[in-house]
Amino acid sequence: MLQVLVPTDFSNNSYNALYYVAKLFKTKECIFHLINVCGVLGNVDIETAQVESTQGLDAMTHRLVRDVGNNTKHHFEKVSLCRNMTKGVADYAKEHPIDLMVIGNKAKEEGANIMFGNNAMQLVREVKQCPVLIVPLEIDFKNVDKMAFISNYANPIAEENVKALLFFSNLVDSSLVPMSIEEGKGTDAMAKNKAKFLKAVSKNLSKEVVLPVFEDKVRTILEFVELWNIDMLCMVYYPHHFFLEFIGKGIIKDLNTKLSVPFLILPDRPK
């Protein structure tokens, strides 16, 4: 049974992430772990916060049933955590057999204190046990016909991440579109990593796209997503290599706020 972790602050932003993944996995047996961080230890009104959190989680599941119907394949674990948000969610993911975490990105119209701002990026760094799917605010659900995977293949793609990509691709009968950003001459090791990856996903593979960077990487990626009608964008998070550039220079933040499609971030796993 698929185990899906969905942190929520009861905003439309976080509800939309739950709605999207419930539709995405409508034919799959799933346990959704709905996590609300209701406060931190030492809060003098922690009991009230816990009651409000429990009520909010109940209301969220009722809203989902109203919107998508009662899916007997879906089950819910509702948890109120009274601790630091990032550590609480990350520890919960470590302590349970979570297959995927789903969060919403931060919308401009939502308040500055919403949990899915910088905290979303902190969760990407801290949660290493499973992929993280970031869902844009209030996008209309559509089938994932094309999944784009971006890498420069400086590191080999871990077997677990290959399995994750194939799982998502097979789930909705989508094709996998490998995308490379042209950044100069590659190495023999990069070519071998790429060839091994393409062979591993060959049954789901679409035509590879190699794009030169005309202005900046964000615009290059966004234009690619639009022109190729990409339904989901995928990357691997490497703390000390390719992905670090995206985080360190704020490019991933730009992608996160500007993408109009879900963004699947795969953790750096042992090769």
CSV table of C-alpha atoms in Angstrom, one decimal, residues 99-103 120 123-124 127 130-134 263-267:
chain,number,residue,atom,x,y,z
A,99,ASP,CA,6.9,6.6,-0.2
A,100,LEU,CA,6.1,10.2,-1.2
A,101,MET,CA,5.7,13.6,0.4
A,102,VAL,CA,3.4,16.1,-1.2
A,103,ILE,CA,3.4,19.8,-0.5
A,120,ALA,CA,9.2,23.9,1.7
A,123,LEU,CA,11.8,20.0,3.8
A,124,VAL,CA,13.4,19.2,0.4
A,127,VAL,CA,13.5,14.6,3.9
A,130,CYS,CA,11.4,9.7,-0.3
A,131,PRO,CA,10.6,11.9,-3.3
A,132,VAL,CA,8.9,15.3,-2.7
A,133,LEU,CA,6.2,16.4,-5.0
A,134,ILE,CA,5.5,20.2,-5.0
A,263,PHE,CA,7.6,19.5,-9.5
A,264,LEU,CA,9.0,16.1,-8.4
A,265,ILE,CA,12.2,16.3,-6.5
A,266,LEU,CA,14.1,13.0,-6.0
A,267,PRO,CA,16.5,12.6,-3.0
